[in-house]
Short mmCIF file of C-alpha atoms in Angstrom, two decimals:
data_model
loop_
_atom_site.label_atom_id
_atom_site.label_comp_id
_atom_site.label_asym_id
_atom_site.label_seq_id
_atom_site.Cartn_x
_atom_site.Cartn_y
_atom_site.Cartn_z
CA MET A 57 117.56 71.13 116.53
CA SER A 58 115.12 68.78 114.87
CA GLY A 59 111.43 68.22 114.98
CA VAL A 60 108.54 70.60 115.09
CA LYS A 61 108.03 73.35 117.64
CA LEU A 62 105.18 75.83 117.75
CA LEU A 63 105.53 79.13 119.56
CA GLY A 64 101.98 80.12 120.34
CA ILE A 65 99.33 81.10 122.80
CA ASN A 66 96.53 78.88 124.00
CA GLY A 67 93.85 81.49 123.61
CA SER A 68 94.96 82.87 120.24
CA PRO A 69 92.91 82.05 117.12
CA ALA A 70 95.96 82.33 114.86
CA SER A 71 97.90 79.93 117.06
CA ARG A 72 95.00 77.47 117.24
CA ARG A 73 94.72 77.45 113.44
CA VAL A 74 98.24 76.15 113.14
CA GLU A 75 97.72 73.48 115.80
CA TRP A 76 94.61 72.36 113.95
CA ALA A 77 96.60 71.95 110.74
CA LEU A 78 99.33 70.00 112.55
CA LYS A 79 96.71 67.69 114.06
CA ILE A 80 95.10 67.08 110.66
CA LYS A 81 98.46 65.84 109.44
CA GLY A 82 99.15 63.90 112.62
CA VAL A 83 102.38 65.79 113.25
CA GLU A 84 104.01 65.51 116.68
CA TYR A 85 105.11 68.88 117.94
CA GLU A 86 106.25 70.71 121.01
CA PHE A 87 104.01 73.60 121.98
CA ILE A 88 105.71 76.51 123.70
CA GLU A 89 103.30 78.97 125.31
CA GLU A 90 104.62 82.49 124.94
CA ASP A 91 104.07 85.34 127.36
CA LEU A 92 103.36 88.42 125.24
CA GLN A 93 104.46 90.69 128.07
CA ASN A 94 107.77 88.89 128.20
CA LYS A 95 108.56 87.46 124.77
CA SER A 96 111.17 84.72 124.62
CA GLN A 97 114.51 85.20 122.92
CA LEU A 98 113.53 82.35 120.62
CA LEU A 99 110.41 84.21 119.49
CA LEU A 100 112.26 87.47 118.94
CA GLU A 101 114.92 85.70 116.91
CA SER A 102 112.48 83.53 114.98
CA ASN A 103 110.15 86.36 113.99
CA PRO A 104 112.23 89.53 114.03
CA VAL A 105 109.91 91.27 111.55
CA TYR A 106 106.69 91.12 113.56
CA LYS A 107 107.78 89.56 116.90
CA LYS A 108 104.39 87.81 116.99
CA ILE A 109 103.05 84.33 117.48
CA PRO A 110 102.42 81.86 116.01
CA VAL A 111 105.82 80.80 114.70
CA LEU A 112 106.47 77.28 113.51
CA LEU A 113 110.01 75.95 113.84
CA HIS A 114 110.71 72.97 111.61
CA ASN A 115 114.15 71.52 112.20
CA GLY A 116 115.12 74.88 113.63
CA LYS A 117 113.90 76.91 110.65
CA PRO A 118 111.17 79.45 111.46
CA ILE A 119 108.00 80.23 109.53
CA ALA A 120 105.68 83.04 110.59
CA GLU A 121 102.11 84.13 109.71
CA SER A 122 99.47 81.49 110.37
CA LEU A 123 98.13 81.15 106.82
CA VAL A 124 101.65 80.87 105.41
CA ILE A 125 102.45 78.26 108.07
CA ILE A 126 99.35 76.22 107.22
CA GLU A 127 100.23 76.14 103.51
CA TYR A 128 103.74 74.99 104.49
CA ILE A 129 102.32 72.24 106.72
CA ASP A 130 100.04 71.15 103.89
CA GLU A 131 102.95 70.88 101.46
CA VAL A 132 105.50 69.23 103.69
CA PHE A 133 103.60 66.66 105.74
CA GLU A 134 101.70 63.59 104.56
CA GLY A 135 98.08 63.21 105.41
CA PRO A 136 94.70 64.64 104.38
CA CYS A 137 94.87 67.71 102.13
CA ILE A 138 94.11 71.02 103.75
CA LEU A 139 93.95 73.18 100.63
CA PRO A 140 92.09 71.98 97.53
CA LYS A 141 94.14 70.49 94.71
CA ASP A 142 92.62 72.40 91.80
CA PRO A 143 94.39 75.75 91.17
CA TYR A 144 91.13 77.68 90.84
CA ASP A 145 89.70 76.21 94.04
CA ARG A 146 93.00 77.02 95.76
CA ALA A 147 92.76 80.63 94.60
CA ILE A 148 89.21 80.88 95.97
CA ALA A 149 90.26 79.33 99.29
CA ARG A 150 93.17 81.76 99.59
CA PHE A 151 90.83 84.66 98.75
CA TRP A 152 88.45 83.81 101.59
CA ALA A 153 91.19 83.15 104.11
CA LYS A 154 92.65 86.56 103.27
CA PHE A 155 89.22 88.18 103.51
CA LEU A 156 88.74 86.73 106.97
CA ASP A 157 92.12 87.97 108.15
CA GLU A 158 91.65 91.44 106.71
CA LYS A 159 88.17 91.93 108.13
CA LEU A 160 88.81 90.47 111.57
CA PRO A 161 89.85 93.87 113.04
CA ALA A 162 86.54 95.44 111.97
CA VAL A 163 84.55 92.73 113.70
CA TRP A 164 86.79 92.81 116.76
CA LYS A 165 86.45 96.58 117.01
CA ALA A 166 82.65 96.36 116.94
CA LEU A 167 82.64 93.84 119.77
CA TRP A 168 84.51 96.25 122.05
CA SER A 169 83.04 99.48 120.78
CA GLN A 170 81.19 101.80 123.10
CA GLY A 171 79.27 105.02 122.96
CA GLU A 172 78.84 107.02 119.76
CA GLU A 173 81.23 104.94 117.70
CA GLN A 174 79.37 101.74 118.35
CA GLU A 175 76.67 102.15 115.68
CA GLU A 176 79.20 102.91 112.95
CA ASP A 177 81.50 100.08 114.06
CA LYS A 178 78.61 97.64 114.17
CA LYS A 179 77.57 98.63 110.64
CA GLU A 180 81.04 97.74 109.38
CA ALA A 181 80.95 94.41 111.17
CA TYR A 182 77.51 93.66 109.74
CA GLU A 183 78.86 94.23 106.23
CA VAL A 184 81.54 91.63 106.81
CA LEU A 185 79.08 89.14 108.25
CA LYS A 186 76.69 89.74 105.34
CA VAL A 187 79.42 88.82 102.87
CA LEU A 188 80.21 85.64 104.80
CA ASP A 189 76.50 84.84 105.09
CA ASN A 190 76.14 85.14 101.32
CA GLU A 191 79.11 82.91 100.66
CA LEU A 192 77.64 80.19 102.87
CA LYS A 193 74.26 80.26 101.13
CA ASP A 194 74.53 76.92 99.33
CA LYS A 195 77.31 75.37 101.34
CA LYS A 196 77.63 73.23 104.41
CA PHE A 197 81.08 74.57 105.22
CA PHE A 198 83.33 77.11 103.49
CA GLY A 199 85.23 74.11 102.17
CA GLY A 200 82.03 72.58 100.71
CA ASP A 201 80.82 69.34 102.22
CA GLY A 202 83.76 69.09 104.56
CA ILE A 203 85.91 71.39 106.65
CA GLY A 204 88.69 73.03 104.66
CA PHE A 205 91.37 75.72 104.72
CA VAL A 206 88.87 78.55 104.98
CA ASP A 207 86.98 76.92 107.86
CA ILE A 208 90.27 76.65 109.75
CA ALA A 209 90.96 80.32 108.97
CA ALA A 210 87.41 81.13 110.14
CA ASN A 211 87.98 79.95 113.70
CA PHE A 212 87.79 83.49 115.01
CA VAL A 213 84.38 84.22 113.49
CA GLY A 214 83.16 80.70 114.20
CA PHE A 215 84.30 80.20 117.76
CA TRP A 216 85.59 83.38 119.31
CA ILE A 217 82.91 85.90 118.34
CA GLY A 218 80.13 84.13 120.26
CA ILE A 219 82.24 84.06 123.41
CA VAL A 220 83.22 87.73 123.21
CA GLU A 221 79.59 88.66 122.52
CA GLU A 222 78.60 86.87 125.73
CA ALA A 223 81.31 88.66 127.70
CA THR A 224 80.66 92.16 126.36
CA GLY A 225 76.92 91.94 125.83
CA VAL A 226 77.38 93.30 122.28
CA VAL A 227 75.32 91.20 119.88
CA LEU A 228 76.45 91.11 116.28
CA VAL A 229 75.36 87.72 115.07
CA THR A 230 71.68 86.86 114.93
CA SER A 231 70.00 84.20 112.85
CA GLU A 232 67.53 86.81 111.56
CA LYS A 233 70.32 88.85 110.05
CA PHE A 234 72.72 86.05 109.10
CA PRO A 235 70.85 82.75 108.76
CA ASN A 236 73.44 80.97 106.63
CA PHE A 237 76.30 82.06 108.86
CA CYS A 238 74.46 80.81 111.94
CA ALA A 239 73.67 77.50 110.27
CA TRP A 240 77.35 77.10 109.44
CA ARG A 241 78.40 78.07 112.92
CA ASN A 242 76.11 75.50 114.53
CA LYS A 243 77.58 72.71 112.42
CA TYR A 244 81.06 74.11 113.00
CA LEU A 245 80.82 74.18 116.77
CA ASN A 246 79.39 70.69 116.83
CA CYS A 247 81.96 69.01 114.66
CA ASP A 248 84.69 66.91 116.21
CA GLN A 249 87.58 68.80 114.63
CA VAL A 250 86.47 72.08 116.15
CA LYS A 251 85.74 70.56 119.54
CA GLU A 252 89.21 69.02 119.60
CA ASN A 253 91.08 72.05 118.33
CA MET A 254 89.64 75.01 120.15
CA PRO A 255 90.51 76.19 123.66
CA SER A 256 88.10 75.78 126.55
CA ARG A 257 85.07 78.01 126.15
CA GLU A 258 84.93 78.62 129.89
CA MET A 259 88.56 79.68 129.96
CA LEU A 260 88.07 82.14 127.13
CA LEU A 261 84.82 83.48 128.55
CA GLY A 262 86.49 84.07 131.90
CA TYR A 263 89.37 85.85 130.19
CA PHE A 264 87.13 88.15 128.15
CA LYS A 265 84.91 88.90 131.12
CA SER A 266 87.95 90.08 133.02
CA ARG A 267 88.92 92.26 130.02
CA VAL A 268 85.45 93.79 130.06
CA GLN A 269 85.91 94.51 133.76
CA ALA A 270 89.30 96.11 133.13
CA VAL A 271 87.80 98.38 130.46
CA ALA A 272 84.93 99.32 132.78
CA ASN A 273 87.39 100.22 135.51
CA GLY A 274 88.97 102.69 133.14
CA PRO A 275 92.59 103.33 132.19
CA LYS A 276 95.17 103.06 134.95
CA MET B 221 90.82 71.16 74.30
CA ALA B 222 89.30 74.63 74.27
CA LYS B 223 91.70 77.52 73.89
CA ASP B 224 92.51 79.43 77.07
CA GLU B 225 90.83 82.79 77.35
CA VAL B 226 92.68 85.10 79.68
CA ILE B 227 91.54 88.62 80.45
CA LEU B 228 93.24 91.05 82.79
CA LEU B 229 90.97 93.74 84.19
CA ASP B 230 93.38 96.40 85.32
CA PHE B 231 94.31 100.07 85.66
CA TRP B 232 97.54 101.26 84.08
CA ALA B 233 98.96 102.82 87.28
CA SER B 234 98.11 99.96 89.62
CA MET B 235 101.23 98.38 91.13
CA PHE B 236 99.04 95.38 91.87
CA GLY B 237 97.98 95.03 88.25
CA MET B 238 101.65 95.22 87.27
CA ARG B 239 102.28 92.02 89.23
CA LEU B 240 99.88 90.10 87.02
CA ARG B 241 101.17 91.71 83.82
CA ILE B 242 104.70 90.63 84.74
CA ALA B 243 103.65 87.10 85.73
CA LEU B 244 101.71 86.59 82.50
CA ALA B 245 104.64 87.96 80.49
CA GLU B 246 107.12 85.69 82.24
CA LYS B 247 104.91 82.72 81.36
CA GLN B 248 104.36 84.04 77.82
CA VAL B 249 100.61 83.76 78.19
CA ASN B 250 98.48 85.57 75.63
CA TYR B 251 95.83 87.68 77.24
CA GLU B 252 93.47 90.54 76.63
CA TYR B 253 94.19 93.66 78.65
CA LYS B 254 91.07 95.56 79.66
CA GLU B 255 91.56 99.01 81.15
CA GLU B 256 89.18 100.26 83.82
CA GLU B 257 89.34 103.71 82.33
CA GLY B 258 86.98 105.51 84.61
CA LEU B 259 88.45 103.97 87.75
CA LEU B 260 88.49 107.21 89.71
CA ASN B 261 84.85 107.92 89.07
CA PHE B 262 82.96 104.72 88.36
CA LYS B 263 83.38 100.99 88.18
CA SER B 264 82.45 99.05 85.07
CA PRO B 265 79.70 96.42 85.14
CA LEU B 266 82.35 93.82 84.35
CA LEU B 267 84.41 94.80 87.40
CA LEU B 268 81.38 94.76 89.68
CA GLN B 269 80.41 91.37 88.33
CA MET B 270 83.90 89.87 88.60
CA ASN B 271 84.88 91.34 91.95
CA PRO B 272 81.62 92.04 93.76
CA ILE B 273 83.18 91.89 97.20
CA HIS B 274 86.09 94.31 96.89
CA LYS B 275 85.14 96.00 93.60
CA LYS B 276 88.83 96.53 92.88
CA VAL B 277 91.30 95.90 90.11
CA PRO B 278 93.19 93.91 89.14
CA VAL B 279 91.05 90.90 88.36
CA LEU B 280 92.40 87.99 86.36
CA ILE B 281 89.66 86.25 84.41
CA HIS B 282 90.52 82.78 83.14
CA ASN B 283 87.92 81.13 80.91
CA GLY B 284 85.29 83.36 82.45
CA LYS B 285 86.26 82.64 86.07
CA PRO B 286 87.60 85.56 88.13
CA ILE B 287 90.60 85.46 90.43
CA CYS B 288 90.81 88.50 92.69
CA GLU B 289 93.75 89.76 94.79
CA SER B 290 96.98 90.13 92.84
CA ILE B 291 99.25 87.88 94.95
CA ILE B 292 96.65 85.12 94.74
CA GLY B 293 96.51 85.74 90.99
CA VAL B 294 100.29 85.39 90.63
CA GLU B 295 100.23 82.06 92.50
CA TYR B 296 97.37 80.92 90.31
CA ILE B 297 99.30 81.83 87.17
CA ASP B 298 102.32 79.93 88.49
CA GLU B 299 100.24 76.83 89.22
CA VAL B 300 98.28 76.78 85.97
CA TRP B 301 101.14 77.57 83.56
CA LYS B 302 103.59 75.43 85.45
CA ASP B 303 105.70 74.18 82.55
CA LYS B 304 107.79 77.33 82.19
CA ALA B 305 109.42 80.12 84.18
CA PRO B 306 108.59 79.03 87.75
CA LEU B 307 107.78 82.07 89.84
CA LEU B 308 107.78 80.43 93.26
CA PRO B 309 110.72 78.38 94.52
CA SER B 310 110.40 74.60 94.40
CA ASP B 311 111.50 74.09 98.02
CA PRO B 312 108.54 74.34 100.46
CA TYR B 313 110.52 76.31 103.05
CA GLU B 314 111.69 78.81 100.44
CA ARG B 315 108.12 78.99 99.19
CA ALA B 316 106.88 79.81 102.68
CA GLN B 317 109.47 82.59 102.94
CA ALA B 318 108.38 83.96 99.55
CA ARG B 319 104.74 84.00 100.66
CA PHE B 320 105.72 85.66 103.94
CA TRP B 321 107.54 88.49 102.16
CA ALA B 322 104.80 89.03 99.56
CA ASP B 323 102.36 89.29 102.46
CA TYR B 324 104.70 91.74 104.26
CA ILE B 325 104.81 93.95 101.18
CA ASP B 326 101.01 93.91 100.96
CA LYS B 327 100.54 94.66 104.64
CA LYS B 328 103.15 97.36 105.10
CA LEU B 329 104.26 99.09 101.96
CA TYR B 330 101.12 100.42 100.32
CA ASP B 331 99.68 102.17 103.37
CA SER B 332 102.88 103.94 104.31
CA ALA B 333 103.51 104.90 100.68
CA ARG B 334 99.99 106.25 100.37
CA LYS B 335 100.63 108.60 103.28
CA ILE B 336 103.60 110.08 101.41
CA TRP B 337 101.53 111.35 98.49
CA GLY B 338 98.12 111.40 100.14
CA THR B 339 98.69 113.33 103.37
CA LYS B 340 100.55 116.27 104.82
CA GLY B 341 102.37 117.29 107.97
CA GLU B 342 102.86 114.79 110.77
CA GLU B 343 100.94 112.02 109.06
CA GLN B 344 103.09 112.36 105.98
CA GLU B 345 106.28 112.33 108.05
CA ALA B 346 105.14 109.17 109.79
CA GLY B 347 104.37 107.61 106.42
CA LYS B 348 107.83 108.52 105.10
CA LYS B 349 109.52 107.00 108.12
CA ASP B 350 107.51 103.76 107.87
CA PHE B 351 108.10 103.57 104.12
CA ILE B 352 111.87 103.87 104.42
CA GLU B 353 111.90 101.42 107.31
CA CYS B 354 109.96 98.95 105.19
CA LEU B 355 112.38 99.27 102.31
CA ASN B 356 115.31 98.87 104.67
CA VAL B 357 113.80 95.66 106.04
CA LEU B 358 113.36 94.42 102.49
CA GLU B 359 116.94 95.38 101.68
CA GLY B 360 118.00 93.25 104.65
CA GLU B 361 116.10 90.33 103.23
CA LEU B 362 117.57 90.87 99.77
CA GLY B 363 121.12 90.90 101.14
CA ASP B 364 123.68 90.32 98.43
CA LYS B 365 121.37 88.34 96.19
CA PRO B 366 120.59 89.71 92.73
CA TYR B 367 116.90 89.03 93.29
CA PHE B 368 114.73 88.17 96.26
CA GLY B 369 114.41 84.75 94.66
CA GLY B 370 118.20 84.34 94.64
CA ASP B 371 119.72 84.02 91.21
CA ASN B 372 116.29 83.92 89.64
CA PHE B 373 113.72 86.66 89.36
CA GLY B 374 110.61 85.44 91.14
CA PHE B 375 107.55 85.85 93.30
CA VAL B 376 108.76 88.47 95.77
CA ASP B 377 110.45 90.51 93.05
CA ILE B 378 107.15 90.49 91.17
CA ALA B 379 105.23 91.49 94.31
CA LEU B 380 107.50 94.47 94.89
CA ILE B 381 108.76 95.93 91.62
CA GLY B 382 105.52 97.70 90.65
CA PHE B 383 106.01 100.16 93.51
CA TYR B 384 109.17 101.39 91.77
CA SER B 385 107.08 103.07 89.09
CA TRP B 386 105.65 105.29 91.82
CA PHE B 387 109.06 106.29 93.20
CA TYR B 388 109.34 109.55 91.32
CA ALA B 389 105.99 110.56 92.86
CA TYR B 390 107.09 109.47 96.35
CA GLU B 391 110.32 111.42 96.02
CA THR B 392 108.59 114.51 94.71
CA TYR B 393 105.77 114.68 97.23
CA GLY B 394 107.73 113.18 100.11
CA ASN B 395 110.84 115.21 99.46
CA LEU B 396 113.02 112.18 99.83
CA SER B 397 115.79 110.47 97.92
CA THR B 398 115.32 106.74 97.67
CA GLU B 399 118.80 106.43 96.16
CA ALA B 400 120.21 107.89 99.37
CA GLU B 401 117.89 106.12 101.81
CA CYS B 402 117.82 102.68 100.19
CA PRO B 403 120.50 102.35 97.52
CA LYS B 404 120.38 98.55 97.49
CA PHE B 405 116.67 98.66 96.76
CA VAL B 406 117.17 101.06 93.86
CA ALA B 407 119.97 98.89 92.45
CA TRP B 408 117.70 95.84 92.65
CA ALA B 409 114.86 97.74 90.99
CA LYS B 410 117.05 98.86 88.10
CA ARG B 411 118.19 95.27 87.66
CA CYS B 412 114.56 94.14 87.45
CA MET B 413 113.75 96.89 84.95
CA GLN B 414 116.20 95.25 82.55
CA ARG B 415 113.86 92.32 82.22
CA ASP B 416 111.48 92.60 79.30
CA SER B 417 108.50 91.44 81.32
CA VAL B 418 109.06 94.22 83.85
CA ALA B 419 109.98 97.02 81.43
CA LYS B 420 106.84 96.36 79.41
CA SER B 421 104.59 96.16 82.47
CA LEU B 422 105.57 99.29 84.36
CA PRO B 423 104.35 102.73 83.32
CA ASP B 424 106.56 105.77 82.96
CA GLN B 425 107.27 107.37 86.33
CA HIS B 426 106.44 110.85 85.08
CA LYS B 427 103.07 109.66 83.89
CA VAL B 428 102.44 108.26 87.36
CA LEU B 429 103.37 111.62 88.89
CA GLU B 430 100.76 113.35 86.71
CA PHE B 431 98.22 110.80 87.83
CA ILE B 432 99.06 111.38 91.50
CA LYS B 433 98.52 115.10 90.94
CA VAL B 434 94.97 114.28 89.88
CA LEU B 435 94.49 111.98 92.87
CA ARG B 436 95.73 114.63 95.28
CA LYS B 437 93.26 117.13 93.88
CA LYS B 438 90.48 114.59 94.13
CA TYR B 439 91.27 113.83 97.76
CA GLY B 440 91.79 117.48 98.60
CA VAL B 441 95.45 117.11 99.53
CA GLU B 442 96.71 119.97 97.38
#
């Protein structure tokens, strides 16, 4: 088995990160859309620890965890660098990518929160956004002048949040509260790399709207 | 060329700090160890300045610039002091596997272990079960190799070994025998302890137990 395969899901931020990295390097790959309700034997065998997507298969050998996969892609394939070259800059990039991954659940929770918990959940999400807002104070992108590793890792906060906010009606991001973050997001959404590497906004919006409906209808 | 100034802001019982101590020792890097003595009660101005976002130890400070998060610190050490004792494998695929397993340890082990000494009843039982399961998965990955890195002590070994210094506490409060539940893991740990860099970086297990006693009181577990 040779070549590059990606087990992923169209609408998944983690999956899209990996595709983005592959496209930066100009790597040809086969994309296999997984059904999470009916995971393929290949997925279960390739990622027995977590049984999750995305999984990259390079000449049959599997790599799991999107940030680990992106570092692998950066090291193995020719093309523009994804991570910085300087060790200190690399450490900073890894720090922010990890921060984004660790704090994603708090932001996600706030978007879907209802009732009494909502205020507390929103507060937590605001804290995360405040940190990101601060970091973007003097920068065009997380990567500096150009898109970098952290901007790829930030696809959830950059692209997905706005769509989920529209579907649920929960507003977390305002330019009053997070001016730098909003400025970054505007540039982000308008840049070619993001436009080419994210799923259809309409598709995602439709999906999240149906999730909102399902929650409103109550548990089955 | 200016001399390298390396400071490690740490807490003696931190299994995360131990990772950096071991990495620096393996590379034979001279550094100044700074203990966050009042860690349970207050954070020093230096810590707050160097790690404003998480306010946690350990922090590696190299020529005044902080590197936070221990796994990131170990990679940094490996990249900067690259002319001796490589910690990560040279093959990119093996490197990806090493990063995967270090990440697994970070995601899974600490939380389940914390439940063993930090909770009671059902929550503690769940923590015990997850902890053993985690170690069994790691044993599977270790296989018959002397170290996770193969013949050479490396990145994943460094990520994991610090937890061993807390084992006496886990066994005492969790009423479990790690020798019985994960003998391969214990054998690997003892092998690692024979390395100078590890033996000098890990605290005495009884001292850790005393510390956990204090923690339990503080969190109202006793």
